């Protein structure tokens, strides 16, 4: 097979794993308007960990929800591996999400009436993957195998974070989006989670994390600072 483009042209032609263009999101309560996102553009390439940091209320969770296709921005577009996620019906969004993104939001991603193991299994089913061994493997990976038969309301904060991570990672999604994944865990677990993200990066995966953790921000390839719904300055 011959390549029509030179290597530099190929390098610049890498399709971002995540591309957000000019995202706007407004909330209205009565006469009050909150401008949660005011023209946010960013991208995450395959093989990259990008951290999003900013004060509480700056729009980080709104940005994650829009990028994950769980919320629809009022303006702008999101592309996942070159495929448009925004302005599509829920069925198309859900399908793209299931194929491409492992999501760990603060609201949690566990069903309370299913055990940890069943939650992981359900995620695999939704992603169309039949791999029973993977369920045990991913529970081991995040260090929660012993609690596989526990129901989420019986987990500690740290265990719930790890179980949520197991669900997000189980189908080996090319993209991981995590909102404060280490908010409630001890430093040993934080290191373990970081190692998982770095392993994902090594395999060419993309990771976008909202974090207050300096340890994570330091090990990210780039840090995006957000304040009042806008990106403050260029990545480090
Ligand atoms: P962060 O994650 O940085 O703390 P958020 O994205 O949660 O910020 O919130 C950004 C702004 O949007 C805040 O002022 C918040 O109060 C507001 N906001 C977020 N979600 C809603 C909502 N569902 N309804 C109304 N306002 C909201």
PDB file of C-alpha atoms and ligand atoms in Angstrom:
ATOM      1  CA  UNK A   1       0.000   0.000   0.000  1.00  0.00           C
ATOM      2  CA  UNK A   2       1.379   3.435  -0.854  1.00  0.00           C
ATOM      3  CA  UNK A   3       0.885   6.498   1.247  1.00  0.00           C
ATOM      4  CA  UNK A   4      -0.036   9.699  -0.599  1.00  0.00           C
ATOM      5  CA  UNK A   5       1.139  11.902   2.255  1.00  0.00           C
ATOM      6  CA  UNK A   6       4.555  12.531   3.774  1.00  0.00           C
ATOM      7  CA  UNK A   7       5.179  11.671   7.415  1.00  0.00           C
ATOM      8  CA  UNK A   8       4.720  15.236   8.658  1.00  0.00           C
ATOM      9  CA  UNK A   9       1.375  15.465   6.888  1.00  0.00           C
ATOM     10  CA  UNK A  10       0.426  12.168   8.484  1.00  0.00           C
ATOM     11  CA  UNK A  11       1.491  13.365  11.913  1.00  0.00           C
ATOM     12  CA  UNK A  12      -0.712  16.442  11.663  1.00  0.00           C
ATOM     13  CA  UNK A  13      -3.574  14.310  10.408  1.00  0.00           C
ATOM     14  CA  UNK A  14      -3.982  12.411  13.707  1.00  0.00           C
ATOM     15  CA  UNK A  15      -7.652  12.382  14.570  1.00  0.00           C
ATOM     16  CA  UNK A  16      -8.140  13.609  18.136  1.00  0.00           C
ATOM     17  CA  UNK A  17      -9.797  11.112  20.457  1.00  0.00           C
ATOM     18  CA  UNK A  18     -11.810  13.999  21.889  1.00  0.00           C
ATOM     19  CA  UNK A  19     -12.399  17.297  20.177  1.00  0.00           C
ATOM     20  CA  UNK A  20     -14.584  19.990  21.708  1.00  0.00           C
ATOM     21  CA  UNK A  21     -15.249  23.070  19.622  1.00  0.00           C
ATOM     22  CA  UNK A  22     -16.613  26.296  21.083  1.00  0.00           C
ATOM     23  CA  UNK A  23     -18.849  24.713  23.702  1.00  0.00           C
ATOM     24  CA  UNK A  24     -21.494  26.867  25.342  1.00  0.00           C
ATOM     25  CA  UNK A  25     -23.854  25.741  28.091  1.00  0.00           C
ATOM     26  CA  UNK A  26     -26.310  27.984  29.909  1.00  0.00           C
ATOM     27  CA  UNK A  27     -28.579  27.123  32.811  1.00  0.00           C
ATOM     28  CA  UNK A  28     -31.694  29.110  33.604  1.00  0.00           C
ATOM     29  CA  UNK A  29     -33.392  29.215  36.945  1.00  0.00           C
ATOM     30  CA  UNK A  30     -36.188  31.778  36.928  1.00  0.00           C
ATOM     31  CA  UNK A  31     -34.706  34.995  35.575  1.00  0.00           C
ATOM     32  CA  UNK A  32     -31.165  33.972  36.477  1.00  0.00           C
ATOM     33  CA  UNK A  33     -28.802  32.690  33.849  1.00  0.00           C
ATOM     34  CA  UNK A  34     -25.614  30.785  34.678  1.00  0.00           C
ATOM     35  CA  UNK A  35     -23.115  30.643  31.856  1.00  0.00           C
ATOM     36  CA  UNK A  36     -21.485  27.342  32.773  1.00  0.00           C
ATOM     37  CA  UNK A  37     -19.431  27.043  29.567  1.00  0.00           C
ATOM     38  CA  UNK A  38     -18.496  30.051  27.473  1.00  0.00           C
ATOM     39  CA  UNK A  39     -16.778  28.909  24.332  1.00  0.00           C
ATOM     40  CA  UNK A  40     -14.574  26.043  25.486  1.00  0.00           C
ATOM     41  CA  UNK A  41     -12.422  24.391  22.833  1.00  0.00           C
ATOM     42  CA  UNK A  42      -9.999  21.592  23.600  1.00  0.00           C
ATOM     43  CA  UNK A  43      -8.797  18.266  22.398  1.00  0.00           C
ATOM     44  CA  UNK A  44      -7.234  15.081  23.706  1.00  0.00           C
ATOM     45  CA  UNK A  45      -5.161  12.968  21.371  1.00  0.00           C
ATOM     46  CA  UNK A  46      -4.736   9.223  21.478  1.00  0.00           C
ATOM     47  CA  UNK A  47      -1.945   8.350  23.931  1.00  0.00           C
ATOM     48  CA  UNK A  48      -2.475  11.473  26.012  1.00  0.00           C
ATOM     49  CA  UNK A  49      -3.587  12.193  29.581  1.00  0.00           C
ATOM     50  CA  UNK A  50      -5.127  15.633  29.948  1.00  0.00           C
ATOM     51  CA  UNK A  51      -6.103  17.012  33.357  1.00  0.00           C
ATOM     52  CA  UNK A  52      -8.754  19.691  33.810  1.00  0.00           C
ATOM     53  CA  UNK A  53      -8.367  21.815  36.912  1.00  0.00           C
ATOM     54  CA  UNK A  54     -10.279  24.817  38.184  1.00  0.00           C
ATOM     55  CA  UNK A  55     -12.221  26.116  41.172  1.00  0.00           C
ATOM     56  CA  UNK A  56     -15.570  24.733  42.207  1.00  0.00           C
ATOM     57  CA  UNK A  57     -18.361  26.017  39.954  1.00  0.00           C
ATOM     58  CA  UNK A  58     -16.006  26.802  37.057  1.00  0.00           C
ATOM     59  CA  UNK A  59     -17.773  24.424  34.665  1.00  0.00           C
ATOM     60  CA  UNK A  60     -15.634  21.284  34.855  1.00  0.00           C
ATOM     61  CA  UNK A  61     -18.459  18.815  35.465  1.00  0.00           C
ATOM     62  CA  UNK A  62     -20.600  20.474  32.805  1.00  0.00           C
ATOM     63  CA  UNK A  63     -17.726  20.140  30.349  1.00  0.00           C
ATOM     64  CA  UNK A  64     -17.282  16.435  31.190  1.00  0.00           C
ATOM     65  CA  UNK A  65     -21.006  15.761  30.812  1.00  0.00           C
ATOM     66  CA  UNK A  66     -21.076  17.494  27.405  1.00  0.00           C
ATOM     67  CA  UNK A  67     -17.980  15.645  26.208  1.00  0.00           C
ATOM     68  CA  UNK A  68     -19.375  12.328  27.437  1.00  0.00           C
ATOM     69  CA  UNK A  69     -22.652  12.988  25.607  1.00  0.00           C
ATOM     70  CA  UNK A  70     -24.639  12.937  28.834  1.00  0.00           C
ATOM     71  CA  UNK A  71     -25.591  16.579  28.404  1.00  0.00           C
ATOM     72  CA  UNK A  72     -26.152  18.551  25.216  1.00  0.00           C
ATOM     73  CA  UNK A  73     -24.316  21.882  24.913  1.00  0.00           C
ATOM     74  CA  UNK A  74     -26.351  24.905  23.819  1.00  0.00           C
ATOM     75  CA  UNK A  75     -23.677  25.725  21.266  1.00  0.00           C
ATOM     76  CA  UNK A  76     -20.643  24.069  19.768  1.00  0.00           C
ATOM     77  CA  UNK A  77     -19.736  20.513  18.866  1.00  0.00           C
ATOM     78  CA  UNK A  78     -18.060  17.460  20.321  1.00  0.00           C
ATOM     79  CA  UNK A  79     -16.334  14.875  18.156  1.00  0.00           C
ATOM     80  CA  UNK A  80     -15.267  11.469  19.461  1.00  0.00           C
ATOM     81  CA  UNK A  81     -12.624   9.791  17.289  1.00  0.00           C
ATOM     82  CA  UNK A  82     -13.768  12.033  14.453  1.00  0.00           C
ATOM     83  CA  UNK A  83     -17.427  11.121  14.853  1.00  0.00           C
ATOM     84  CA  UNK A  84     -19.858  13.837  15.910  1.00  0.00           C
ATOM     85  CA  UNK A  85     -21.482  13.208  19.285  1.00  0.00           C
ATOM     86  CA  UNK A  86     -23.503  16.396  19.692  1.00  0.00           C
ATOM     87  CA  UNK A  87     -26.812  17.115  17.904  1.00  0.00           C
ATOM     88  CA  UNK A  88     -27.560  13.459  17.448  1.00  0.00           C
ATOM     89  CA  UNK A  89     -30.435  11.429  18.822  1.00  0.00           C
ATOM     90  CA  UNK A  90     -29.940   9.621  22.113  1.00  0.00           C
ATOM     91  CA  UNK A  91     -29.691   6.232  20.441  1.00  0.00           C
ATOM     92  CA  UNK A  92     -26.748   7.345  18.307  1.00  0.00           C
ATOM     93  CA  UNK A  93     -25.092   9.066  21.257  1.00  0.00           C
ATOM     94  CA  UNK A  94     -25.539   6.038  23.493  1.00  0.00           C
ATOM     95  CA  UNK A  95     -24.045   3.783  20.857  1.00  0.00           C
ATOM     96  CA  UNK A  96     -21.003   6.008  20.342  1.00  0.00           C
ATOM     97  CA  UNK A  97     -20.593   6.297  24.111  1.00  0.00           C
ATOM     98  CA  UNK A  98     -20.789   2.547  24.640  1.00  0.00           C
ATOM     99  CA  UNK A  99     -18.231   1.891  21.909  1.00  0.00           C
ATOM    100  CA  UNK A 100     -15.766   4.594  22.759  1.00  0.00           C
ATOM    101  CA  UNK A 101     -15.938   6.042  26.248  1.00  0.00           C
ATOM    102  CA  UNK A 102     -15.468   4.760  29.779  1.00  0.00           C
ATOM    103  CA  UNK A 103     -17.147   7.293  32.017  1.00  0.00           C
ATOM    104  CA  UNK A 104     -16.620   7.891  35.696  1.00  0.00           C
ATOM    105  CA  UNK A 105     -18.574  10.900  36.883  1.00  0.00           C
ATOM    106  CA  UNK A 106     -19.049  12.171  40.412  1.00  0.00           C
ATOM    107  CA  UNK A 107     -22.662  11.064  40.406  1.00  0.00           C
ATOM    108  CA  UNK A 108     -21.316   7.524  40.094  1.00  0.00           C
ATOM    109  CA  UNK A 109     -21.891   4.875  37.480  1.00  0.00           C
ATOM    110  CA  UNK A 110     -23.056   1.970  39.641  1.00  0.00           C
ATOM    111  CA  UNK A 111     -26.528   0.523  39.922  1.00  0.00           C
ATOM    112  CA  UNK A 112     -27.320  -0.018  43.602  1.00  0.00           C
ATOM    113  CA  UNK A 113     -29.418  -3.139  43.032  1.00  0.00           C
ATOM    114  CA  UNK A 114     -26.571  -4.940  41.246  1.00  0.00           C
ATOM    115  CA  UNK A 115     -23.400  -6.253  42.872  1.00  0.00           C
ATOM    116  CA  UNK A 116     -20.065  -4.790  41.820  1.00  0.00           C
ATOM    117  CA  UNK A 117     -19.442  -7.823  39.620  1.00  0.00           C
ATOM    118  CA  UNK A 118     -22.902  -7.568  38.030  1.00  0.00           C
ATOM    119  CA  UNK A 119     -22.340  -3.863  37.363  1.00  0.00           C
ATOM    120  CA  UNK A 120     -19.122  -4.653  35.515  1.00  0.00           C
ATOM    121  CA  UNK A 121     -20.808  -7.459  33.599  1.00  0.00           C
ATOM    122  CA  UNK A 122     -23.703  -5.202  32.588  1.00  0.00           C
ATOM    123  CA  UNK A 123     -21.261  -2.641  31.211  1.00  0.00           C
ATOM    124  CA  UNK A 124     -19.569  -5.337  29.153  1.00  0.00           C
ATOM    125  CA  UNK A 125     -22.954  -6.485  27.830  1.00  0.00           C
ATOM    126  CA  UNK A 126     -23.914  -2.927  26.861  1.00  0.00           C
ATOM    127  CA  UNK A 127     -20.623  -2.569  25.004  1.00  0.00           C
ATOM    128  CA  UNK A 128     -21.417  -5.803  23.172  1.00  0.00           C
ATOM    129  CA  UNK A 129     -18.526  -7.725  24.699  1.00  0.00           C
ATOM    130  CA  UNK A 130     -18.699 -11.291  25.943  1.00  0.00           C
ATOM    131  CA  UNK A 131     -15.595 -11.927  27.996  1.00  0.00           C
ATOM    132  CA  UNK A 132     -16.311 -13.444  31.387  1.00  0.00           C
ATOM    133  CA  UNK A 133     -12.615 -13.549  32.314  1.00  0.00           C
ATOM    134  CA  UNK A 134     -12.353  -9.793  31.813  1.00  0.00           C
ATOM    135  CA  UNK A 135     -14.819  -9.159  34.663  1.00  0.00           C
ATOM    136  CA  UNK A 136     -12.574 -10.803  37.254  1.00  0.00           C
ATOM    137  CA  UNK A 137      -9.488  -9.324  35.652  1.00  0.00           C
ATOM    138  CA  UNK A 138     -10.690  -5.748  35.865  1.00  0.00           C
ATOM    139  CA  UNK A 139     -11.861  -6.199  39.479  1.00  0.00           C
ATOM    140  CA  UNK A 140      -8.363  -7.448  40.291  1.00  0.00           C
ATOM    141  CA  UNK A 141      -6.818  -4.574  38.368  1.00  0.00           C
ATOM    142  CA  UNK A 142      -8.500  -1.916  40.502  1.00  0.00           C
ATOM    143  CA  UNK A 143      -8.030  -3.988  43.675  1.00  0.00           C
ATOM    144  CA  UNK A 144     -11.650  -4.675  44.514  1.00  0.00           C
ATOM    145  CA  UNK A 145     -12.058  -8.333  43.633  1.00  0.00           C
ATOM    146  CA  UNK A 146     -12.814  -9.281  47.240  1.00  0.00           C
ATOM    147  CA  UNK A 147     -15.786  -6.933  47.196  1.00  0.00           C
ATOM    148  CA  UNK A 148     -17.134  -8.229  43.895  1.00  0.00           C
ATOM    149  CA  UNK A 149     -20.300  -9.592  45.498  1.00  0.00           C
ATOM    150  CA  UNK A 150     -21.030  -6.470  47.522  1.00  0.00           C
ATOM    151  CA  UNK A 151     -23.802  -4.031  46.633  1.00  0.00           C
ATOM    152  CA  UNK A 152     -22.742  -0.400  46.070  1.00  0.00           C
ATOM    153  CA  UNK A 153     -24.545   1.013  49.154  1.00  0.00           C
ATOM    154  CA  UNK A 154     -22.299  -1.218  51.277  1.00  0.00           C
ATOM    155  CA  UNK A 155     -19.029   0.055  49.805  1.00  0.00           C
ATOM    156  CA  UNK A 156     -16.802   2.676  51.358  1.00  0.00           C
ATOM    157  CA  UNK A 157     -16.117   5.834  49.348  1.00  0.00           C
ATOM    158  CA  UNK A 158     -12.776   4.520  48.121  1.00  0.00           C
ATOM    159  CA  UNK A 159     -14.242   1.136  47.218  1.00  0.00           C
ATOM    160  CA  UNK A 160     -17.065   2.793  45.304  1.00  0.00           C
ATOM    161  CA  UNK A 161     -14.535   4.869  43.342  1.00  0.00           C
ATOM    162  CA  UNK A 162     -12.584   1.750  42.436  1.00  0.00           C
ATOM    163  CA  UNK A 163     -15.733  -0.180  41.535  1.00  0.00           C
ATOM    164  CA  UNK A 164     -16.805   2.716  39.315  1.00  0.00           C
ATOM    165  CA  UNK A 165     -13.414   2.667  37.690  1.00  0.00           C
ATOM    166  CA  UNK A 166     -13.732  -1.082  37.064  1.00  0.00           C
ATOM    167  CA  UNK A 167     -17.029  -0.431  35.274  1.00  0.00           C
ATOM    168  CA  UNK A 168     -15.479   2.356  33.204  1.00  0.00           C
ATOM    169  CA  UNK A 169     -12.414   0.306  32.239  1.00  0.00           C
ATOM    170  CA  UNK A 170     -14.040  -3.098  31.712  1.00  0.00           C
ATOM    171  CA  UNK A 171     -14.742  -2.972  27.971  1.00  0.00           C
ATOM    172  CA  UNK A 172     -11.319  -1.405  27.290  1.00  0.00           C
ATOM    173  CA  UNK A 173     -12.740   1.828  25.875  1.00  0.00           C
ATOM    174  CA  UNK A 174     -10.340   3.950  23.802  1.00  0.00           C
ATOM    175  CA  UNK A 175     -11.302   7.006  25.867  1.00  0.00           C
ATOM    176  CA  UNK A 176     -11.627   7.418  29.623  1.00  0.00           C
ATOM    177  CA  UNK A 177     -13.403  10.421  31.072  1.00  0.00           C
ATOM    178  CA  UNK A 178     -13.215  10.742  34.838  1.00  0.00           C
ATOM    179  CA  UNK A 179     -14.490  13.467  37.142  1.00  0.00           C
ATOM    180  CA  UNK A 180     -12.419  13.463  40.358  1.00  0.00           C
ATOM    181  CA  UNK A 181     -11.604   9.756  40.225  1.00  0.00           C
ATOM    182  CA  UNK A 182      -9.365   9.973  43.278  1.00  0.00           C
ATOM    183  CA  UNK A 183     -11.467  12.363  45.324  1.00  0.00           C
ATOM    184  CA  UNK A 184     -12.213   9.848  48.060  1.00  0.00           C
ATOM    185  CA  UNK A 185      -9.292   7.443  47.979  1.00  0.00           C
ATOM    186  CA  UNK A 186      -6.086   7.074  49.972  1.00  0.00           C
ATOM    187  CA  UNK A 187      -2.777   7.866  48.336  1.00  0.00           C
ATOM    188  CA  UNK A 188      -1.966   4.221  47.660  1.00  0.00           C
ATOM    189  CA  UNK A 189      -5.204   3.785  45.714  1.00  0.00           C
ATOM    190  CA  UNK A 190      -4.563   7.079  43.962  1.00  0.00           C
ATOM    191  CA  UNK A 191      -1.212   5.750  42.763  1.00  0.00           C
ATOM    192  CA  UNK A 192      -2.876   2.577  41.591  1.00  0.00           C
ATOM    193  CA  UNK A 193      -5.520   4.492  39.636  1.00  0.00           C
ATOM    194  CA  UNK A 194      -2.834   6.711  38.140  1.00  0.00           C
ATOM    195  CA  UNK A 195      -0.894   3.633  37.059  1.00  0.00           C
ATOM    196  CA  UNK A 196      -4.027   2.348  35.313  1.00  0.00           C
ATOM    197  CA  UNK A 197      -4.420   5.606  33.442  1.00  0.00           C
ATOM    198  CA  UNK A 198      -0.750   5.555  32.456  1.00  0.00           C
ATOM    199  CA  UNK A 199      -1.108   2.015  31.222  1.00  0.00           C
ATOM    200  CA  UNK A 200      -4.114   3.105  29.180  1.00  0.00           C
ATOM    201  CA  UNK A 201      -2.052   5.927  27.687  1.00  0.00           C
ATOM    202  CA  UNK A 202       0.774   3.537  26.841  1.00  0.00           C
ATOM    203  CA  UNK A 203      -1.660   1.471  24.822  1.00  0.00           C
ATOM    204  CA  UNK A 204      -2.662   4.558  22.841  1.00  0.00           C
ATOM    205  CA  UNK A 205      -5.764   5.367  24.861  1.00  0.00           C
ATOM    206  CA  UNK A 206      -6.888   8.880  25.753  1.00  0.00           C
ATOM    207  CA  UNK A 207      -7.676  10.045  29.283  1.00  0.00           C
ATOM    208  CA  UNK A 208      -9.463  13.215  30.331  1.00  0.00           C
ATOM    209  CA  UNK A 209      -9.598  13.780  34.089  1.00  0.00           C
ATOM    210  CA  UNK A 210     -11.007  16.493  36.270  1.00  0.00           C
ATOM    211  CA  UNK A 211      -8.870  16.612  39.358  1.00  0.00           C
ATOM    212  CA  UNK A 212      -7.765  18.548  42.391  1.00  0.00           C
ATOM    213  CA  UNK A 213      -4.896  16.133  42.836  1.00  0.00           C
ATOM    214  CA  UNK A 214      -1.470  17.575  42.198  1.00  0.00           C
ATOM    215  CA  UNK A 215      -0.111  14.062  41.760  1.00  0.00           C
ATOM    216  CA  UNK A 216      -2.413  13.516  38.804  1.00  0.00           C
ATOM    217  CA  UNK A 217      -1.934  16.974  37.317  1.00  0.00           C
ATOM    218  CA  UNK A 218       1.840  16.489  37.510  1.00  0.00           C
ATOM    219  CA  UNK A 219       1.728  13.229  35.642  1.00  0.00           C
ATOM    220  CA  UNK A 220      -0.678  14.479  32.965  1.00  0.00           C
ATOM    221  CA  UNK A 221       0.723  15.385  29.547  1.00  0.00           C
ATOM    222  CA  UNK A 222      -1.219  18.630  29.627  1.00  0.00           C
ATOM    223  CA  UNK A 223      -3.235  20.582  32.130  1.00  0.00           C
ATOM    224  CA  UNK A 224      -6.198  22.715  31.112  1.00  0.00           C
ATOM    225  CA  UNK A 225      -7.207  25.448  33.526  1.00  0.00           C
ATOM    226  CA  UNK A 226     -10.830  26.461  33.512  1.00  0.00           C
ATOM    227  CA  UNK A 227     -12.445  29.385  35.306  1.00  0.00           C
ATOM    228  CA  UNK A 228     -15.897  30.926  34.887  1.00  0.00           C
ATOM    229  CA  UNK A 229     -16.645  28.594  32.008  1.00  0.00           C
ATOM    230  CA  UNK A 230     -13.567  29.536  30.005  1.00  0.00           C
ATOM    231  CA  UNK A 231     -10.148  28.044  29.454  1.00  0.00           C
ATOM    232  CA  UNK A 232      -7.643  30.267  31.219  1.00  0.00           C
ATOM    233  CA  UNK A 233      -4.302  29.572  29.719  1.00  0.00           C
ATOM    234  CA  UNK A 234      -2.453  27.310  27.386  1.00  0.00           C
ATOM    235  CA  UNK A 235      -1.516  23.811  28.550  1.00  0.00           C
ATOM    236  CA  UNK A 236       1.786  23.339  30.400  1.00  0.00           C
TER     237      UNK A 236
HETATM  238  P1  LIG B   1     -17.551  22.462  38.588  1.00  0.00           P
HETATM  239  O1  LIG B   1     -17.646  21.067  38.133  1.00  0.00           O
HETATM  240  O2  LIG B   1     -16.318  23.165  38.118  1.00  0.00           O
HETATM  241  O3  LIG B   1     -17.731  22.607  40.067  1.00  0.00           O
HETATM  242  P2  LIG B   1     -20.134  22.785  37.321  1.00  0.00           P
HETATM  243  O4  LIG B   1     -19.985  22.422  35.903  1.00  0.00           O
HETATM  244  O5  LIG B   1     -20.748  21.788  38.248  1.00  0.00           O
HETATM  245  O6  LIG B   1     -18.733  23.300  37.898  1.00  0.00           O
HETATM  246  O7  LIG B   1     -21.019  24.109  37.406  1.00  0.00           O
HETATM  247  C1  LIG B   1     -20.759  25.259  36.623  1.00  0.00           C
HETATM  248  C2  LIG B   1     -21.828  26.294  36.938  1.00  0.00           C
HETATM  249  O8  LIG B   1     -23.081  25.829  36.431  1.00  0.00           O
HETATM  250  C3  LIG B   1     -22.016  26.533  38.413  1.00  0.00           C
HETATM  251  O9  LIG B   1     -22.323  27.901  38.609  1.00  0.00           O
HETATM  252  C4  LIG B   1     -23.202  25.666  38.757  1.00  0.00           C
HETATM  253  O10 LIG B   1     -23.913  26.202  39.861  1.00  0.00           O
HETATM  254  C5  LIG B   1     -24.019  25.725  37.482  1.00  0.00           C
HETATM  255  N1  LIG B   1     -24.813  24.510  37.257  1.00  0.00           N
HETATM  256  C6  LIG B   1     -24.302  23.270  37.040  1.00  0.00           C
HETATM  257  N2  LIG B   1     -25.311  22.396  36.822  1.00  0.00           N
HETATM  258  C7  LIG B   1     -26.469  23.089  36.902  1.00  0.00           C
HETATM  259  C8  LIG B   1     -27.863  22.756  36.757  1.00  0.00           C
HETATM  260  N3  LIG B   1     -28.254  21.513  36.493  1.00  0.00           N
HETATM  261  N4  LIG B   1     -28.763  23.751  36.899  1.00  0.00           N
HETATM  262  C9  LIG B   1     -28.380  25.007  37.164  1.00  0.00           C
HETATM  263  N5  LIG B   1     -27.082  25.407  37.294  1.00  0.00           N
HETATM  264  C10 LIG B   1     -26.142  24.473  37.174  1.00  0.00           C
END
